[in-house]
mmCIF file of C-alpha atoms in Angstrom:
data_model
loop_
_atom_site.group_PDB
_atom_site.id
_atom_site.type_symbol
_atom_site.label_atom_id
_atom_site.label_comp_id
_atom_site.label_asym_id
_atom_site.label_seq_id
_atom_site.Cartn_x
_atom_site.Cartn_y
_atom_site.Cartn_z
ATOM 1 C CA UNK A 84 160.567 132.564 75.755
ATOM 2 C CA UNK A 85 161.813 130.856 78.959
ATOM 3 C CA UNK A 86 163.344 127.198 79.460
ATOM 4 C CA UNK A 87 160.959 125.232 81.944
ATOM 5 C CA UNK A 88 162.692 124.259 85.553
ATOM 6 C CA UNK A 89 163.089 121.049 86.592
ATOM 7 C CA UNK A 90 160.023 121.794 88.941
ATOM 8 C CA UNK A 91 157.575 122.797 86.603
ATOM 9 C CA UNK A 92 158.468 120.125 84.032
ATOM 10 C CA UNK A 93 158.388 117.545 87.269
ATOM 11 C CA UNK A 94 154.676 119.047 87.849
ATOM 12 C CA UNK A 95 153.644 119.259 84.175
ATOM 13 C CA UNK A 96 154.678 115.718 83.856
ATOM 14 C CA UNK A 97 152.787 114.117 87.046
ATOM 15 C CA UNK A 98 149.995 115.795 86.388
ATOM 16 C CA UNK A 99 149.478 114.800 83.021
ATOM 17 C CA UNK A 100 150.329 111.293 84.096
ATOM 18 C CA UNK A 101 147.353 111.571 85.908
ATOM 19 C CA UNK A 102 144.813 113.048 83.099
ATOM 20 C CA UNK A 103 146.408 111.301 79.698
ATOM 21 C CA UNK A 104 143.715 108.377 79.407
ATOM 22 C CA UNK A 105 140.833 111.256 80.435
ATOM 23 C CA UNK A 106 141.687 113.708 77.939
ATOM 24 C CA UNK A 107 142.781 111.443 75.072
ATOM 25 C CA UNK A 108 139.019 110.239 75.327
ATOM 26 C CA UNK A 109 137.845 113.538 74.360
ATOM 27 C CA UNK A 110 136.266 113.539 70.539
ATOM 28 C CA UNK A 111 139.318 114.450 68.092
ATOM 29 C CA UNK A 112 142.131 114.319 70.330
ATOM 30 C CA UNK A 113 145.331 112.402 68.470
ATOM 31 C CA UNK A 114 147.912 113.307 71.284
ATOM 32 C CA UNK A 115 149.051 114.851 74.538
ATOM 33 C CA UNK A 116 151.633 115.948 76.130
ATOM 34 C CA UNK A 117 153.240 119.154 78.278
ATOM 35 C CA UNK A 118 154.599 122.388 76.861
ATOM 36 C CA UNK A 119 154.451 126.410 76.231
ATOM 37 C CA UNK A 120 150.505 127.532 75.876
ATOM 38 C CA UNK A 121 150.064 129.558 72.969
ATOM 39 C CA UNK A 122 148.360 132.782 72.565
ATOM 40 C CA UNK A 123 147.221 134.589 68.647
ATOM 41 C CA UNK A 124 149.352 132.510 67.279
ATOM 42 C CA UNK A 125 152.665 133.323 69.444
ATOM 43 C CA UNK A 126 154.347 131.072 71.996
ATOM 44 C CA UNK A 127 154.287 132.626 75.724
ATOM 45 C CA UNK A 128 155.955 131.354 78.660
ATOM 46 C CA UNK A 129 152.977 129.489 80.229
ATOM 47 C CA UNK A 130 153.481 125.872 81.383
ATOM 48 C CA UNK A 131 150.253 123.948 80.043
ATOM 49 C CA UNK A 132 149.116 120.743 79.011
ATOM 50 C CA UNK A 133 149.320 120.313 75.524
ATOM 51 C CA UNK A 134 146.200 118.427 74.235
ATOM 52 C CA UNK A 135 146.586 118.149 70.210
ATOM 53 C CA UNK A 136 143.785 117.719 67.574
ATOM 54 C CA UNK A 137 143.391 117.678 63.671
ATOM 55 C CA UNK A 138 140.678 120.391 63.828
ATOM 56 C CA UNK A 139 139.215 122.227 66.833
ATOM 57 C CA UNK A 140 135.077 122.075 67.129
ATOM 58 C CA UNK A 141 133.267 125.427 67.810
ATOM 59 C CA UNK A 142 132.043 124.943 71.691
ATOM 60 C CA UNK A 143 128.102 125.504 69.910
ATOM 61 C CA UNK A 144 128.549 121.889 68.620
ATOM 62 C CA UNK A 145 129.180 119.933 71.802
ATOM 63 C CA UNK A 146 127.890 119.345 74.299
ATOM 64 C CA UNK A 147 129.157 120.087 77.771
ATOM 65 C CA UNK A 148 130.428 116.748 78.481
ATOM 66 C CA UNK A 149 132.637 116.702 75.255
ATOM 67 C CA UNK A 150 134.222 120.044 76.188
ATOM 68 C CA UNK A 151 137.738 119.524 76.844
ATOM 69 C CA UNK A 152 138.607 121.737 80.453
ATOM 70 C CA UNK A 153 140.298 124.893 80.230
ATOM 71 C CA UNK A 154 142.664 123.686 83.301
ATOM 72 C CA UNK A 155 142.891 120.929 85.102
ATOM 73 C CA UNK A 156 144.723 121.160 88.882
ATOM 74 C CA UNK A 157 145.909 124.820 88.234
ATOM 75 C CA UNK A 158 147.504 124.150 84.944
ATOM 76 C CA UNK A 159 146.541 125.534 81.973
ATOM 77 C CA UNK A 160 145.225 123.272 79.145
ATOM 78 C CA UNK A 161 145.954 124.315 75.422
ATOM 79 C CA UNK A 162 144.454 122.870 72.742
ATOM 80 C CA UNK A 163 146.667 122.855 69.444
ATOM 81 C CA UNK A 164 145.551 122.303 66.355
ATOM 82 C CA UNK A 165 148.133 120.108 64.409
ATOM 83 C CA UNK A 166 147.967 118.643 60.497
ATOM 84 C CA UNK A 167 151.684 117.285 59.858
ATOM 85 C CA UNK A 168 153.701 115.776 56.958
ATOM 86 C CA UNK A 169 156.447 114.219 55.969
ATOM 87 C CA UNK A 170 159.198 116.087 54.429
ATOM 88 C CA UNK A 171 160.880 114.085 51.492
ATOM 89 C CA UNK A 172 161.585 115.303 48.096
ATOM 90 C CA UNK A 173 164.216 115.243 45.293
ATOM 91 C CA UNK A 174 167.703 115.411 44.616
ATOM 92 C CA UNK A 175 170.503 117.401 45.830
ATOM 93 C CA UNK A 176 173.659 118.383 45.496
ATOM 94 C CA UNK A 177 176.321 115.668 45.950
ATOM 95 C CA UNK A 178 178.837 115.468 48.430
ATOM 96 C CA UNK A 179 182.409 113.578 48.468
ATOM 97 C CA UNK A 180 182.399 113.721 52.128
ATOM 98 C CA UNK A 181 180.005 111.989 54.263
ATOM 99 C CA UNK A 182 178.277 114.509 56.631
ATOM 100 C CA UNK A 183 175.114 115.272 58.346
ATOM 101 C CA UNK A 184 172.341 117.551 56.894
ATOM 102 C CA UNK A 185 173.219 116.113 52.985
ATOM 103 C CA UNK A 186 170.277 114.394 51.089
ATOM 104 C CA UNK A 187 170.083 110.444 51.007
ATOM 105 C CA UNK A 188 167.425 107.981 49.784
ATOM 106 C CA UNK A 189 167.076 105.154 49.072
ATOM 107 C CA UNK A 190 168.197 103.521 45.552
ATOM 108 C CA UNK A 191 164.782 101.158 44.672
ATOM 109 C CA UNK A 192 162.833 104.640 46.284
ATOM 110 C CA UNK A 193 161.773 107.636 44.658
ATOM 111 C CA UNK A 194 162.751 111.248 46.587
ATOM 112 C CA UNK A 195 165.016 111.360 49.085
ATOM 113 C CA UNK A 196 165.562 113.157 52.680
ATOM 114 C CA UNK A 197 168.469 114.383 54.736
ATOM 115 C CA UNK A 198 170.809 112.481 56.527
ATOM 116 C CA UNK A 199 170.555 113.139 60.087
ATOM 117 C CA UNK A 200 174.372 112.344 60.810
ATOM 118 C CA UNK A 201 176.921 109.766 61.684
ATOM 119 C CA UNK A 202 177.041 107.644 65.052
ATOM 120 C CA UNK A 203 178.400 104.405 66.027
ATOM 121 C CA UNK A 204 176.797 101.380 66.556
ATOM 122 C CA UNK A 205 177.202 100.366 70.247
ATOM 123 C CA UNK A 206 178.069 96.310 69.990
ATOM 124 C CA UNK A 207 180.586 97.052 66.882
ATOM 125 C CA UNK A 208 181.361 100.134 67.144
ATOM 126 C CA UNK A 209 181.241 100.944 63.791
ATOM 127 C CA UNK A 210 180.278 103.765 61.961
ATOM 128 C CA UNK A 211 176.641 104.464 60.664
ATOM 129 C CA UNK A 212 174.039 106.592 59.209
ATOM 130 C CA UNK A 213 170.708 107.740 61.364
ATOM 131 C CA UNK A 214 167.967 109.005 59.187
ATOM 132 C CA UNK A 215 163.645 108.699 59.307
ATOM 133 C CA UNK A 216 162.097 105.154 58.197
ATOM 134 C CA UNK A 217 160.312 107.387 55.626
ATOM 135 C CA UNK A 218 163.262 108.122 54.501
ATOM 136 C CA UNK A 219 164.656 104.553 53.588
ATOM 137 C CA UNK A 220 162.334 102.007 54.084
ATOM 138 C CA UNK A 221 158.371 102.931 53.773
ATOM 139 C CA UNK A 222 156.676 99.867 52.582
ATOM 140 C CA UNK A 223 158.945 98.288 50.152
ATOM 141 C CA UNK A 224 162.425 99.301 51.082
ATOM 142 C CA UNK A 225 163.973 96.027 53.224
ATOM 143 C CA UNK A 226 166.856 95.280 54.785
ATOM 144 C CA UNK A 227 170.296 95.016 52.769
ATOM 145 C CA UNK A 228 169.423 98.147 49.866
ATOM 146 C CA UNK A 229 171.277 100.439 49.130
ATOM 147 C CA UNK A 230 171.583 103.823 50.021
ATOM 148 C CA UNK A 231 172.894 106.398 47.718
ATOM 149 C CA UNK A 232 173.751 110.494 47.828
ATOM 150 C CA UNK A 233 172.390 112.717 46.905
ATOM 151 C CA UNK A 234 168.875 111.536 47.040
ATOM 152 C CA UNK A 235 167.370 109.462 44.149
ATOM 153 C CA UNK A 236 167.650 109.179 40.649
ATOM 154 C CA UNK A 237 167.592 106.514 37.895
ATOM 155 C CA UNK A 238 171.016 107.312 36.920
ATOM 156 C CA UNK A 239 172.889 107.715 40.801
ATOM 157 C CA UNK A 240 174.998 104.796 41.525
ATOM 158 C CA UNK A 241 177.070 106.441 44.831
ATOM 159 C CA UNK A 242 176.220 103.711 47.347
ATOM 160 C CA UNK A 243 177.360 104.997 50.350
ATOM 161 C CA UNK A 244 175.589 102.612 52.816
ATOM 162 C CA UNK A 245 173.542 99.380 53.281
ATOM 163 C CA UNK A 246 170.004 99.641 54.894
ATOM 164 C CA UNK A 247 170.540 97.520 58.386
ATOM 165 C CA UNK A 248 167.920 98.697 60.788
ATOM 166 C CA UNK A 249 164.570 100.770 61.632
ATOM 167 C CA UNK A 250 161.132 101.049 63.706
ATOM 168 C CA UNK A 251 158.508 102.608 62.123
ATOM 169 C CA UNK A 252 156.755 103.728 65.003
ATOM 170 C CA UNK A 253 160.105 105.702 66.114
ATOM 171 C CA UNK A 254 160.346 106.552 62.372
ATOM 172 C CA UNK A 255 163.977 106.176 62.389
ATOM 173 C CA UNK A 256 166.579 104.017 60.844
ATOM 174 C CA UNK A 257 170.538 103.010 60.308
ATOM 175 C CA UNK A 258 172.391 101.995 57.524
ATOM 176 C CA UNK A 259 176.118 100.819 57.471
ATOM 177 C CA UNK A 260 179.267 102.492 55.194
ATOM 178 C CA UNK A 261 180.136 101.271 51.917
ATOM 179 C CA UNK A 262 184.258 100.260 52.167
ATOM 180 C CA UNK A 263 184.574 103.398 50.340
ATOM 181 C CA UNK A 264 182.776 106.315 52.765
ATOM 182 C CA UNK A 265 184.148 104.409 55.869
ATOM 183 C CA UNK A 266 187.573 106.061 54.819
ATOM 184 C CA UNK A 267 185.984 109.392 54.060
ATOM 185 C CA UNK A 268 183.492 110.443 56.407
ATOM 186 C CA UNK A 269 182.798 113.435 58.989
ATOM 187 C CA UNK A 270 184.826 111.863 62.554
ATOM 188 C CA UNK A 271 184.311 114.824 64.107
ATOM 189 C CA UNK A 272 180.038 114.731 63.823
ATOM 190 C CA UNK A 273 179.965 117.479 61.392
ATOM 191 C CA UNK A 274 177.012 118.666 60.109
ATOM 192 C CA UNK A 275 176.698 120.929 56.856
ATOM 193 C CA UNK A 276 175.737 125.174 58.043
ATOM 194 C CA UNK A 277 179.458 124.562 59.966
ATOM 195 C CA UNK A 278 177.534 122.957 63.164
ATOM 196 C CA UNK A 279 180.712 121.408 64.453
ATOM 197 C CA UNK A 280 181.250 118.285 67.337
ATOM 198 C CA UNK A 281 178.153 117.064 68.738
ATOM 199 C CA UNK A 282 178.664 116.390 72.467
ATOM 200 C CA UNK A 283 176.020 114.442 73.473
ATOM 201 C CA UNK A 284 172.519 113.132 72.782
ATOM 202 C CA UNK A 285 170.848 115.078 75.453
ATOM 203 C CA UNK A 286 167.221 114.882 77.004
ATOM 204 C CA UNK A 287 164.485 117.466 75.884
ATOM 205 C CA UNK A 288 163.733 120.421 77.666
ATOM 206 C CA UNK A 289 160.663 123.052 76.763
ATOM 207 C CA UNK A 290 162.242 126.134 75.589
ATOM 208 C CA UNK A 291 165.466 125.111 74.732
ATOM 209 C CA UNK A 292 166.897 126.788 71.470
ATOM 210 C CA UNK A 293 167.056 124.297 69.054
ATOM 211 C CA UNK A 294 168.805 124.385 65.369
ATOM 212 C CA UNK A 295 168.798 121.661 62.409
ATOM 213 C CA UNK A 296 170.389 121.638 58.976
ATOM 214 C CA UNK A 297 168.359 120.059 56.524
ATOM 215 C CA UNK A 298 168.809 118.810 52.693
ATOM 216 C CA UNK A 299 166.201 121.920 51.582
ATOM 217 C CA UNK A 300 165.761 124.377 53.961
ATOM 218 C CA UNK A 301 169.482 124.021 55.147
ATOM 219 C CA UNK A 302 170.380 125.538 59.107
ATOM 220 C CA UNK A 303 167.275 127.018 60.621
ATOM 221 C CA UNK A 304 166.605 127.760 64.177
ATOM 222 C CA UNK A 305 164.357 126.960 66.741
ATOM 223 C CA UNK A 306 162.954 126.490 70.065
ATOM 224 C CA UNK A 307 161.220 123.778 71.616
ATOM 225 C CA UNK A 308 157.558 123.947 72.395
ATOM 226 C CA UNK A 309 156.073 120.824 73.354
ATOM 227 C CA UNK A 310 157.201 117.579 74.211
ATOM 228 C CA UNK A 311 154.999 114.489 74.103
ATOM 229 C CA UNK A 312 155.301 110.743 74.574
ATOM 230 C CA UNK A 313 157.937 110.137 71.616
ATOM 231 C CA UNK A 314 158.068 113.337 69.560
ATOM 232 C CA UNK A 315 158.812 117.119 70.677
ATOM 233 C CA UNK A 316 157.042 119.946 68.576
ATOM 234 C CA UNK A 317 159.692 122.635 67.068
ATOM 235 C CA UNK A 318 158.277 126.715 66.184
ATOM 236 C CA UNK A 319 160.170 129.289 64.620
ATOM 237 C CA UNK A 320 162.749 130.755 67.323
ATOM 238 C CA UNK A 321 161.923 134.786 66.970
ATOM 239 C CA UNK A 322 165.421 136.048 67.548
ATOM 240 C CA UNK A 323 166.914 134.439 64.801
ATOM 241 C CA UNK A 324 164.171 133.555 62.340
ATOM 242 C CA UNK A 325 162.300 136.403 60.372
ATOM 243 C CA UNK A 326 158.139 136.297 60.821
ATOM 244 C CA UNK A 327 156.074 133.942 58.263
ATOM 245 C CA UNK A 328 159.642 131.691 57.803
ATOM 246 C CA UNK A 329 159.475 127.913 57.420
ATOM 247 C CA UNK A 330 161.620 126.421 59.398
ATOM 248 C CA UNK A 331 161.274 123.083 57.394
ATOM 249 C CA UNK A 332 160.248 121.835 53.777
ATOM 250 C CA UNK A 333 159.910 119.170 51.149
ATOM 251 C CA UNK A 334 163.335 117.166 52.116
ATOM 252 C CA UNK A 335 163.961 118.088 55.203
ATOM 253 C CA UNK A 336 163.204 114.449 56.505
ATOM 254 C CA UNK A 337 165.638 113.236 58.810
ATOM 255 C CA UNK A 338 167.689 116.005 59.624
ATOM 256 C CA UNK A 339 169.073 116.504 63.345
ATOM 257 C CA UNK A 340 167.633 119.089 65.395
ATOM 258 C CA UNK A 341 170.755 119.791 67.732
ATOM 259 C CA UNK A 342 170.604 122.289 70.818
ATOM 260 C CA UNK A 343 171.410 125.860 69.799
ATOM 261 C CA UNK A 344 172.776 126.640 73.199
ATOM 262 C CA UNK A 345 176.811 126.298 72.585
ATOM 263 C CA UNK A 346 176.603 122.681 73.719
ATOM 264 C CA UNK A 347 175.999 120.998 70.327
ATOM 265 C CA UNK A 348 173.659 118.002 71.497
ATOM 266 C CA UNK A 349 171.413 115.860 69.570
ATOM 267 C CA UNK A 350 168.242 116.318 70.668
ATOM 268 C CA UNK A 351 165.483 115.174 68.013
ATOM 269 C CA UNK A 352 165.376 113.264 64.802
ATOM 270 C CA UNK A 353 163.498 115.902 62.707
ATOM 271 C CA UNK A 354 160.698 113.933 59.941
ATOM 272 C CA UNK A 355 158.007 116.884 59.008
ATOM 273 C CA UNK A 356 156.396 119.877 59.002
ATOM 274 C CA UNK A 357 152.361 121.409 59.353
ATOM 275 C CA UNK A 358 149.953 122.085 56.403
ATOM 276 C CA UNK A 359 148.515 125.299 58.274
ATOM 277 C CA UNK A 360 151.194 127.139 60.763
ATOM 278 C CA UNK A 361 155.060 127.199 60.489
ATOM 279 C CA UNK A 362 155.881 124.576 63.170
ATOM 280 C CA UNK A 363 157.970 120.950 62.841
ATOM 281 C CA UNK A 364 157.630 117.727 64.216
ATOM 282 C CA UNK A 365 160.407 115.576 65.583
ATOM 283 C CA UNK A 366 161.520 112.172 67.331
ATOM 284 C CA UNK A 367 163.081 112.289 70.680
ATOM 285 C CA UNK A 368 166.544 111.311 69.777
ATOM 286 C CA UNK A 369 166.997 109.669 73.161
ATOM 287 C CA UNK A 370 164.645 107.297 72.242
ATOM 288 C CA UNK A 371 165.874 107.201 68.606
ATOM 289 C CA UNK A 372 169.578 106.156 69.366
ATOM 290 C CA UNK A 373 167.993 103.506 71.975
ATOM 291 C CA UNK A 374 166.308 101.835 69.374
ATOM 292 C CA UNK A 375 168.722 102.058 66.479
ATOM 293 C CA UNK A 376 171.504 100.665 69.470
ATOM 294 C CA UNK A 377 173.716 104.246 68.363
ATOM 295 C CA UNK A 378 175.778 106.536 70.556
ATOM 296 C CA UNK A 379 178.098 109.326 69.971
#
């Protein structure tokens, strides 16, 4: 599978500029965006517009009008069939050093997730925790709880944070050290799976080998296969992932996908997985650490 050029992604991305409002009018369309076509089920190396739906509609039951084009300006259209989740579950193992890809929840919330990693908030400078809304605040979590490790139980009183900020719509969130991690957490951006130092939170390309480490499924690899308005699709990378392998579960929520390339960039805020084919669904992290106010 190939990495899109700068020119194809420039020409993917004009040209859906000028189609989004037309195609997202079709019946059943819930997003759109550019990316890899796919073909029985594998990913090839065709640029296309990505047009996503819950369930496709046999061609017999529209009618012409509501058929969604094949191409549009030379460019392949795909139409993907997507049914995702959210990924959080139970407890996990605990850990006396604060580091990415552990599970978290929060302590008035039953299951838990994964904690993405640690950043630093850009006014203060301080250190804090990135993880999905769904992880920490759904509809009753608020500002201020606590946030223990591993993931919830009646009985777990390690607070390692404080809830401090999140947007639903971005379904992402911070939360701020207890006195006690602040003196013993990852500086150097670890993640558990021995994914060392991450760079840089980098902009998404198609194709690019991806890699996350999450609270269930721990590392698993990746590459890249869509990209849409705020979230990037993930499939199964064939060279290092064996055939029929999830690539994210129950728990997962909130784990990092990082680039797999030897750079070590954050590159999407990973928050579930699909019903029906072994593919995951993820934030930007560009726009993630924008909204959260969180570098490096």
């Amino acid at each position: 599978m190939k990495r899109l050029s700068l020119k194809e992604t420039k020409l993917l991305t004009e040209t859906l500029k000028r189609v989004n409002s037309k195609l997202k009018d079709y019946i059943g369309v819930t997003n759109v965006g550019i990316g890899l076509a796919t073909k029985n089920g594998e990913l090839t190396d065709i640029p296309s517009i990505i047009v996503v739906v819950k369930q496709k509609i046999a061609k017999k039951d529209l009618d012409k009008n509501e058929m969604i084009p094949q191409e549009i300006d030379g460019i392949r259209i795909d139409i993907v069939e997507s049914n995702p989740v959210e990924q959080f579950a139970d407890p996990y193992q605990k850990f006396d050093e604060l580091i990415g890809g552990i599970s978290i929840s929060n302590f008035r919330l039953s299951g838990g997730g994964t904690l993405g990693g640690i950043f630093y908030d850009k006014d203060t400078n301080e250190p804090v925790g990135i993880t999905n809304h769904h992880v920490v605040k759904r509809l009753s979590g608020r500002t201020g709880d606590a946030i223990v490790q591993p993931a919830w139980s009646e009985r777990n009183t390690n607070t390692i944070g404080t809830l401090i900020a999140y947007d639903k719509q971005l379904d992402c969130a911070k939360f701020s050290l207890s006195s006690r991690t602040v003196a013993n957490y990852s500086k150097q951006n670890e993640i558990v799976g021995d994914i060392k130092g991450i760079l840089e939170i980098t902009p998404e390309v198609i194709g690019l080998a991806v890699q996350k480490s999450g609270a269930r499924t721990k590392v698993t690899f990746g590459r890249i296969s869509a990209i849409f308005e705020t979230d990037i699709y993930v499939v199964p990378n064939p060279q290092k992932t064996p055939p029929n392998t999830e690539i994210s579960q129950q728990g997962d929520s909130g784990a990092l996908w990082i680039s797999d390339d030897g750079q070590m960039n954050a590159v999407a805020l990973h928050w579930g997985g699909d019903l029906n084919v072994y593919r995951a669904y993820a934030k930007r992290f560009d726009l993630v650490a924008k909204k959260l106010n969180a570098k490096i």
